Tab-separated table of N, CA and C and ligand atoms in Angstrom:
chain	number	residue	atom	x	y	z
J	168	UNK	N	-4.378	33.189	14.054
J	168	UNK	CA	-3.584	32.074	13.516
J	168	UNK	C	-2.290	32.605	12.918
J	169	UNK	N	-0.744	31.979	13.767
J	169	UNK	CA	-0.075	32.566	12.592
J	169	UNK	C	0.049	31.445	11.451
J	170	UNK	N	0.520	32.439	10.258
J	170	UNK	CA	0.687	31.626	9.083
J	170	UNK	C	2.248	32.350	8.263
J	171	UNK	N	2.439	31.314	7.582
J	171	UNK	CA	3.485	31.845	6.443
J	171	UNK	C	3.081	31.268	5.013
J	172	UNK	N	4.323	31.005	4.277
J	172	UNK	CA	3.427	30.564	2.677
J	172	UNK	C	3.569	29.109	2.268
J	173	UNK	N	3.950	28.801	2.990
J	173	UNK	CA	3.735	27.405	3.431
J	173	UNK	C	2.931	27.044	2.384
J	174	UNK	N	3.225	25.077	2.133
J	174	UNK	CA	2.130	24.463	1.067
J	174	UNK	C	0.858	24.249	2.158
J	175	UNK	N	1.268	23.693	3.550
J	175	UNK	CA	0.072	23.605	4.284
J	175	UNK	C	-0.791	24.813	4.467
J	176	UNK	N	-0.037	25.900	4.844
J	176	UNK	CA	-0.813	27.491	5.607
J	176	UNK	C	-1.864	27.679	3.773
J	177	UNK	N	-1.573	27.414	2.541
J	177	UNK	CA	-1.646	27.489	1.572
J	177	UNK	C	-3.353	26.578	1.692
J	178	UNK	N	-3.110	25.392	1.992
J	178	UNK	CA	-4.442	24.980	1.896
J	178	UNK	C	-5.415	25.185	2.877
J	179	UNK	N	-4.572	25.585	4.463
J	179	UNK	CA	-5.299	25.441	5.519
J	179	UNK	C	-6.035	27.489	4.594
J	180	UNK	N	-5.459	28.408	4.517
J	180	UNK	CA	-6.523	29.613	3.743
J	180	UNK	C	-7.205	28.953	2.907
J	181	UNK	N	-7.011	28.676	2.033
J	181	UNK	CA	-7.752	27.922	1.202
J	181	UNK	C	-7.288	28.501	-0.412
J	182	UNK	N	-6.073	28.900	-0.353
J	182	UNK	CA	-5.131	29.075	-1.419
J	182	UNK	C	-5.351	28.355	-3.017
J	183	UNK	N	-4.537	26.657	-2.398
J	183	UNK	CA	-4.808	25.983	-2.924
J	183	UNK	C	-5.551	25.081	-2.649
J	184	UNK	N	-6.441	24.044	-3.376
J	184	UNK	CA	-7.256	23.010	-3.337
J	184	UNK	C	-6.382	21.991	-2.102
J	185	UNK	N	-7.714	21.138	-1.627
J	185	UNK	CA	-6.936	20.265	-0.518
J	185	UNK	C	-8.231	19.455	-0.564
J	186	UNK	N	-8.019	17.822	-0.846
J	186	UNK	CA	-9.484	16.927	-0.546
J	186	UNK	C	-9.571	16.788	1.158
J	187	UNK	N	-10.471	17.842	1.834
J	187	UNK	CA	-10.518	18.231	3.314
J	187	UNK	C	-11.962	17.243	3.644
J	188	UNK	N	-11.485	16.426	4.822
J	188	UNK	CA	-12.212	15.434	5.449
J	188	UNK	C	-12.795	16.382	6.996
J	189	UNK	N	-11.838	17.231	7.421
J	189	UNK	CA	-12.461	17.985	9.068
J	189	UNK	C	-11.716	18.810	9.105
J	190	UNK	N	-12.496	19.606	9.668
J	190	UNK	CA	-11.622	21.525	9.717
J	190	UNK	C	-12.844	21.452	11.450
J	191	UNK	N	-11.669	21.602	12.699
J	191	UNK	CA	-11.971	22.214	13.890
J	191	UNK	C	-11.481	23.869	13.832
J	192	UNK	N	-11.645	23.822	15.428
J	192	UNK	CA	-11.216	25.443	15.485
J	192	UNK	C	-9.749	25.873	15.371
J	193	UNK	N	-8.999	24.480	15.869
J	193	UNK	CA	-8.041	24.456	15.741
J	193	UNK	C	-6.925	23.381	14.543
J	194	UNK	N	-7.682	22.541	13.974
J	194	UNK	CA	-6.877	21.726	13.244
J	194	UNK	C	-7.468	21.659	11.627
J	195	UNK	N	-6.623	21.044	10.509
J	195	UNK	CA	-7.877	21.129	9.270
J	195	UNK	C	-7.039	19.913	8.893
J	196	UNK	N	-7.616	18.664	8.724
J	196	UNK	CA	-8.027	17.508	8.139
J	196	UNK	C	-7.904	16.952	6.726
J	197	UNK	N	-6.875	16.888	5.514
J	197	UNK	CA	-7.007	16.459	4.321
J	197	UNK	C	-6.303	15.218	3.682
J	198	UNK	N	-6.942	14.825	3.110
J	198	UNK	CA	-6.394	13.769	2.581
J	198	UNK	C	-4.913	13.712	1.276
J	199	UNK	N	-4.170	12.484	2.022
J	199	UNK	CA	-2.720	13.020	1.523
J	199	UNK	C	-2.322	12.760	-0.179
J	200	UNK	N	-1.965	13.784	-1.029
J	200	UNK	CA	-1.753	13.712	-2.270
J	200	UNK	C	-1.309	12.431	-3.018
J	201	UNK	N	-0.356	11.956	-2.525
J	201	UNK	CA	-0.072	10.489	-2.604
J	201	UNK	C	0.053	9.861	-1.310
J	202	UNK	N	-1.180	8.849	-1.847
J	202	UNK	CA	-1.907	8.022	-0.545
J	202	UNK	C	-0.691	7.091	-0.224
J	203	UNK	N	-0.168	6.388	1.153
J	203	UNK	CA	0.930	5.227	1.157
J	203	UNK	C	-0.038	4.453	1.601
J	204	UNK	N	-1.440	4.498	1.198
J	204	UNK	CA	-2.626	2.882	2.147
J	204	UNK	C	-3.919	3.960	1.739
J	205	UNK	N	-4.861	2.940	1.376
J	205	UNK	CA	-5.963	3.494	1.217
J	205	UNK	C	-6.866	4.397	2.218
J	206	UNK	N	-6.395	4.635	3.028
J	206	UNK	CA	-6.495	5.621	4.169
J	206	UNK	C	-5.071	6.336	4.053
J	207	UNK	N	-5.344	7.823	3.849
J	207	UNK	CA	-4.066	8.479	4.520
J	207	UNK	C	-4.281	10.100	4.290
J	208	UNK	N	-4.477	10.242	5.803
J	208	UNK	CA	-4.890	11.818	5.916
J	208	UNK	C	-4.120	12.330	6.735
J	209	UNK	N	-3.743	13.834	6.457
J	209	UNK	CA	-2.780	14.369	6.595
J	209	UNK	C	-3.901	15.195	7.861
J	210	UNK	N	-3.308	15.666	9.419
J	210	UNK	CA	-4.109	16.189	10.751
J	210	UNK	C	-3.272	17.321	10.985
J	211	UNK	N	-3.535	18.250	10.557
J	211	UNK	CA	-2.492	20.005	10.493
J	211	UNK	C	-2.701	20.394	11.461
J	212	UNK	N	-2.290	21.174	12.784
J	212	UNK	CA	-2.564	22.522	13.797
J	212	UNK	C	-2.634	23.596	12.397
J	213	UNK	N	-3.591	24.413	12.457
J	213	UNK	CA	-3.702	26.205	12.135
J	213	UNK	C	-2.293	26.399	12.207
J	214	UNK	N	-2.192	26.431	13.773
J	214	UNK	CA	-0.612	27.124	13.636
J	214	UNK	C	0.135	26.401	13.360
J	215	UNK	N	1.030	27.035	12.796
J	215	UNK	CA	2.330	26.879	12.483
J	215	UNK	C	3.506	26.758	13.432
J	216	UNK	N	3.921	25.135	13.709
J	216	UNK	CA	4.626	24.642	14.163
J	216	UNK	C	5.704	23.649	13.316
J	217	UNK	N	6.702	24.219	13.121
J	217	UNK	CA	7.559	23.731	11.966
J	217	UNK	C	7.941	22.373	12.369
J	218	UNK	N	8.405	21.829	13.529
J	218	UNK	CA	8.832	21.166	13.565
J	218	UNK	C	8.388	20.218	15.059
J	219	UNK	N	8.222	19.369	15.294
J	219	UNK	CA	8.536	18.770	16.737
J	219	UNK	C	9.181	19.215	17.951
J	220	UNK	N	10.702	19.270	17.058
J	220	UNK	CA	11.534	20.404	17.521
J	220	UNK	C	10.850	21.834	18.228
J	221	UNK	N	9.734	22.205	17.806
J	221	UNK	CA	9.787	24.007	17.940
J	221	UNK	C	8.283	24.052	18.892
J	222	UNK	N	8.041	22.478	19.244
J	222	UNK	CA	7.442	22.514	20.324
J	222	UNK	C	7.283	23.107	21.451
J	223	UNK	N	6.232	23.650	21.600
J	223	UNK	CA	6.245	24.076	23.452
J	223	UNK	C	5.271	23.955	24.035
J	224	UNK	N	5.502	24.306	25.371
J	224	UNK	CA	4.088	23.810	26.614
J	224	UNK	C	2.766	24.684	25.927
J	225	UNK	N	2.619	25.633	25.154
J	225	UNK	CA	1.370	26.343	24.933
J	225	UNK	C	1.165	25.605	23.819
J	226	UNK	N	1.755	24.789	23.132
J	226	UNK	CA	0.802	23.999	22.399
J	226	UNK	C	0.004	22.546	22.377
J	227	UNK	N	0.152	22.398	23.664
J	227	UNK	CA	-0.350	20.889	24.709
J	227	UNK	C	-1.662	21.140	23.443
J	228	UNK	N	-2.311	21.899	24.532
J	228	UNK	CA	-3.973	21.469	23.833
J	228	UNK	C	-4.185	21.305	22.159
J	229	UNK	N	-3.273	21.620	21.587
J	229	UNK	CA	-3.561	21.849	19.864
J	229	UNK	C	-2.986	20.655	19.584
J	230	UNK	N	-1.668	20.191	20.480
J	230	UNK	CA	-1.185	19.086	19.890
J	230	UNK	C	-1.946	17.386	20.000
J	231	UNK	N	-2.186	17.621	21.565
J	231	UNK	CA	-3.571	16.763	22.078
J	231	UNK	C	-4.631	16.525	21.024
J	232	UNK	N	-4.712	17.769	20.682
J	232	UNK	CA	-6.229	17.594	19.593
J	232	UNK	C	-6.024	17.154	18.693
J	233	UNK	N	-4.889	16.686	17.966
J	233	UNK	CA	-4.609	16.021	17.211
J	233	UNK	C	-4.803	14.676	17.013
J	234	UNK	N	-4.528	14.067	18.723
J	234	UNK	CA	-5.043	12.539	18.278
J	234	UNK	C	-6.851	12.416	18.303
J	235	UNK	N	-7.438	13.662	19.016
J	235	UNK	CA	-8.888	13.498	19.047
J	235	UNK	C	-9.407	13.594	17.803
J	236	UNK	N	-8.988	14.074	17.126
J	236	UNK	CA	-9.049	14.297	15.671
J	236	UNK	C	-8.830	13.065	14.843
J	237	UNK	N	-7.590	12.241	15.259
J	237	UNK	CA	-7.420	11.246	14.460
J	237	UNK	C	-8.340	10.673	14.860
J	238	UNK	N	-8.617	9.892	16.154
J	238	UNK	CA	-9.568	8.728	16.567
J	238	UNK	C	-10.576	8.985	15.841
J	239	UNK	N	-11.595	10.010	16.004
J	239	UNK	CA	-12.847	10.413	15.200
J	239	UNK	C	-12.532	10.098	13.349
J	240	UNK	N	-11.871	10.322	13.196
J	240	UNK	CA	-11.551	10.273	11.848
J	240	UNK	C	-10.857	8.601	11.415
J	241	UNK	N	-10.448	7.942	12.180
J	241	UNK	CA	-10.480	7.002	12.035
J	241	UNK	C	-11.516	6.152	12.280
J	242	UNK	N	-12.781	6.421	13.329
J	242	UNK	CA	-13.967	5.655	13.223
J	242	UNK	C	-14.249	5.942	11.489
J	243	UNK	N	-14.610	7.353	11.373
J	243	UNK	CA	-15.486	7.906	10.088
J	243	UNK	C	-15.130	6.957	9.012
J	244	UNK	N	-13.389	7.275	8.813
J	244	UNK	CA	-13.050	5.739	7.398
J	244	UNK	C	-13.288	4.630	7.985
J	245	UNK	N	-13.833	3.841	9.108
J	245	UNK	CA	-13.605	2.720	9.084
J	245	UNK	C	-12.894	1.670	9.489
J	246	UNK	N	-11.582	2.560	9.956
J	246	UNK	CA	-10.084	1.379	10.277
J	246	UNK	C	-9.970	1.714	11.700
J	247	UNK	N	-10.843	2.208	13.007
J	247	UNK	CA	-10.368	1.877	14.217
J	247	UNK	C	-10.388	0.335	14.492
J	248	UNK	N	-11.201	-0.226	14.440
J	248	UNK	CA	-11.544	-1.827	14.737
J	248	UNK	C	-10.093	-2.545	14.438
J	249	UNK	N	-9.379	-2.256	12.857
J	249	UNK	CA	-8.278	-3.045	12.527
J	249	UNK	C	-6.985	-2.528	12.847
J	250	UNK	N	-7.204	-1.009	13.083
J	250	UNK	CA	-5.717	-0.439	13.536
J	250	UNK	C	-5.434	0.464	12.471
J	251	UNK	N	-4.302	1.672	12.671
J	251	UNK	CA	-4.126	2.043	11.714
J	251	UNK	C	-2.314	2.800	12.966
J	252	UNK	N	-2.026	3.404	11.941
J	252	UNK	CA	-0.998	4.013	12.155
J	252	UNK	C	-0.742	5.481	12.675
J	253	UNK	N	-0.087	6.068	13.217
J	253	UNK	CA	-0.358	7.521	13.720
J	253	UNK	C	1.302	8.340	13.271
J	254	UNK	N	1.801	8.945	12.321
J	254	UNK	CA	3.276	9.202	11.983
J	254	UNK	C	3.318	10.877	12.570
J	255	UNK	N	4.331	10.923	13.064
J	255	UNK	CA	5.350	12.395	12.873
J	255	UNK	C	6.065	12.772	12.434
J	256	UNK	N	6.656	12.814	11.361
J	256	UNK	CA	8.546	12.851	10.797
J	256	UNK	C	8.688	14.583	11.556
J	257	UNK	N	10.093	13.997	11.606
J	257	UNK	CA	10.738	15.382	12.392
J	257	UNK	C	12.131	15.391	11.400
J	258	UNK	N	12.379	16.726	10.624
J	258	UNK	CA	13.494	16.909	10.304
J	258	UNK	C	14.159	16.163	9.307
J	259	UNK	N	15.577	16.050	9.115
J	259	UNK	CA	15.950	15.061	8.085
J	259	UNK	C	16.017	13.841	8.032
J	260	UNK	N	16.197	13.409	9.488
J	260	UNK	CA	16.069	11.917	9.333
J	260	UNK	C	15.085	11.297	9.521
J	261	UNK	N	14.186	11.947	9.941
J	261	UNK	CA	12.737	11.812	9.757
J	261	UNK	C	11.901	11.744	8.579
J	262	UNK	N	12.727	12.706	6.991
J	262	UNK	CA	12.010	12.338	5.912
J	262	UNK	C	11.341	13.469	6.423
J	263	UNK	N	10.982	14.614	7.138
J	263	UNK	CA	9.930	15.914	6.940
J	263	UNK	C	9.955	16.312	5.824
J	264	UNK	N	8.892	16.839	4.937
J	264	UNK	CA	9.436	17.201	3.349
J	264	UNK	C	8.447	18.911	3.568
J	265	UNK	N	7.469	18.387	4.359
J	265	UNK	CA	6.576	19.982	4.520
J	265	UNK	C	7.194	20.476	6.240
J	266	UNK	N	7.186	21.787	6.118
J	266	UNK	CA	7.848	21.996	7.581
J	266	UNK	C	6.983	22.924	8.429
J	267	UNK	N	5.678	22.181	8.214
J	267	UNK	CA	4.801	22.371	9.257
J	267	UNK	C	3.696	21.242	9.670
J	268	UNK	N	4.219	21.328	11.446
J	268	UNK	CA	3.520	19.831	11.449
J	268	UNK	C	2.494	19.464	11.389
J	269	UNK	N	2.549	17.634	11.529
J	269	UNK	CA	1.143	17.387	10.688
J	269	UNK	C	1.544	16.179	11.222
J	270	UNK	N	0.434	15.143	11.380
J	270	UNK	CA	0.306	14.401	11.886
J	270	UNK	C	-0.219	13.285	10.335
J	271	UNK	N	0.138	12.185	10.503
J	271	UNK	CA	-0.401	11.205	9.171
J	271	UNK	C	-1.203	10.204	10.135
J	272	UNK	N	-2.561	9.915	9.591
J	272	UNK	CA	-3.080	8.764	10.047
J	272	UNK	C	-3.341	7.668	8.368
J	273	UNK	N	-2.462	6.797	8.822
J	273	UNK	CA	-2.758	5.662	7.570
J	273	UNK	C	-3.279	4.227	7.869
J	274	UNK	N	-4.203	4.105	7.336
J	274	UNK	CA	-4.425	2.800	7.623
J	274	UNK	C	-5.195	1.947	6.368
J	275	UNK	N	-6.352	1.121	6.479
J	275	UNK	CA	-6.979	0.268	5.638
J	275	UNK	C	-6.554	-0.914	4.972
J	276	UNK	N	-5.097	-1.121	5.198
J	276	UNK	CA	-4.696	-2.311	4.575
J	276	UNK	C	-3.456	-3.005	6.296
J	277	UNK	N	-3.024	-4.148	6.056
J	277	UNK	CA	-2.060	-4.227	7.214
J	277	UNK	C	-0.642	-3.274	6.495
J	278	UNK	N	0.163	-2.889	7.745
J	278	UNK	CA	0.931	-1.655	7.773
J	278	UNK	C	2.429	-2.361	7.351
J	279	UNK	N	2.306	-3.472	7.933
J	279	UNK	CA	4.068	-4.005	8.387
J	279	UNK	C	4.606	-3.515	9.401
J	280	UNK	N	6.104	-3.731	9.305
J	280	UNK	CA	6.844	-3.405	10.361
J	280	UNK	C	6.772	-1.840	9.967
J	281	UNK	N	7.518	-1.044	11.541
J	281	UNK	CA	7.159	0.195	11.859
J	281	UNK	C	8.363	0.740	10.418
J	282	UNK	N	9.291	0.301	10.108
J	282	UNK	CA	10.080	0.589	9.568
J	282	UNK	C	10.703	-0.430	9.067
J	283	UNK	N	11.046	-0.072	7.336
J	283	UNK	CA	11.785	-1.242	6.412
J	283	UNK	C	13.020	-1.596	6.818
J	284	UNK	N	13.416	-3.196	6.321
J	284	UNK	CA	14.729	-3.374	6.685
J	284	UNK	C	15.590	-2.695	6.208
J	285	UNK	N	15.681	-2.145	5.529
J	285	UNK	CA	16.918	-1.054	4.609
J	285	UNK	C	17.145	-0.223	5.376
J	286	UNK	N	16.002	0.619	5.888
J	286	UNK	CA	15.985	2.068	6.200
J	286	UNK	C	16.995	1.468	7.867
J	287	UNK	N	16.575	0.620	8.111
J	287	UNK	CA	17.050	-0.001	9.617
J	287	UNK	C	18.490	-0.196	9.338
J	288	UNK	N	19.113	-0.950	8.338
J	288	UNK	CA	20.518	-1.202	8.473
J	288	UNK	C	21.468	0.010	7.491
J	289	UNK	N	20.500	0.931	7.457
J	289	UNK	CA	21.608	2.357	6.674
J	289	UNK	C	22.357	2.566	7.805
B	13	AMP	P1	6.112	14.774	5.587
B	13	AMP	O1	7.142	14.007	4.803
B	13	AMP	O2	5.800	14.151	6.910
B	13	AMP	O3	6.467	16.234	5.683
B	13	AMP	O4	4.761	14.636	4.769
B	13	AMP	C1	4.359	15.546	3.786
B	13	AMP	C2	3.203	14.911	3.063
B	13	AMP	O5	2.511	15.922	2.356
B	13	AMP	C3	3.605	13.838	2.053
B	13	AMP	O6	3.021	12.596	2.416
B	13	AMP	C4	3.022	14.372	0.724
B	13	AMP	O7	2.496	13.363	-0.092
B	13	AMP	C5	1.952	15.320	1.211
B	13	AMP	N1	1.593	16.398	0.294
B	13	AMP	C6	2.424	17.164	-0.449
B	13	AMP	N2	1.712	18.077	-1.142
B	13	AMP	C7	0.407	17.883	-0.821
B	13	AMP	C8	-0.822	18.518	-1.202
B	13	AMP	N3	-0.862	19.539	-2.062
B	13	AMP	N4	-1.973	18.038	-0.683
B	13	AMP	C9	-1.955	17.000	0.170
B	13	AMP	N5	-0.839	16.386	0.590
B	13	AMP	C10	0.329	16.814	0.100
């Protein structure tokens, strides 16, 4: 696995504390510090992939496993039946604040639109 010191690489060792819902061979599963919906778990690759951006073809299968990960984890809480949300932020206009990716699954309440009117007419 590579790693750096990252807040994620930090919990995925087990550095710092993380409320962890699933750890595969390849992904580790925790729930996000400040929740935006009573569901909201944060779906890490091991590796360290900073960005969307820094994507490549050898990480198909890790990135794939990401939504297998969500689906399962969205039966477990409860919210496949009603829906839930699946996020990526990439970069600055994306709002990335950790720069290793991660996938957000939020759900349990209705979501709204994909994006606020504000953020739409900046
Ligand atoms: P992003 O803006 O897509 O990079 O998302 C980073 C997410 O990490 C935010 O939703 C934060 O609330 C969350 N976060 C920051 N620190 C922690 C932590 N120690 N444990 C769990 N989630 C965290």
């Amino acid at each position: 696995m590579m790693s750096n010191d990252c807040l994620f690489c930090k919990i995925i060792k087990g550095d710092i504390p993380g409320d962890i819902v699933e750890q595969t061979d390849s992904v580790l599963a925790f729930r996000d510090i400040n929740p935006q919906a009573p569901t909201h778990i944060l779906i890490v690759p091991n590796k360290v992939i900073p960005t969307v951006n820094d994507v490549s073809p050898d990480d198909e299968n890790t990135l794939g496993h990401l939504f297998i990960v969500a689906k399962k984890l969205a039966e477990d809480e409860g919210i496949a039946e009603h829906g839930y949300r699946l996020l990526i932020n990439c970069g600055a206009h994306g709002n990335q604040e950790v720069f290793h990716l991660h996938m957000h699954l939020v759900g349990g309440k209705p979501l709204g639109r994909m994006l606020s009117r504000n953020v739409r007419e900046e």
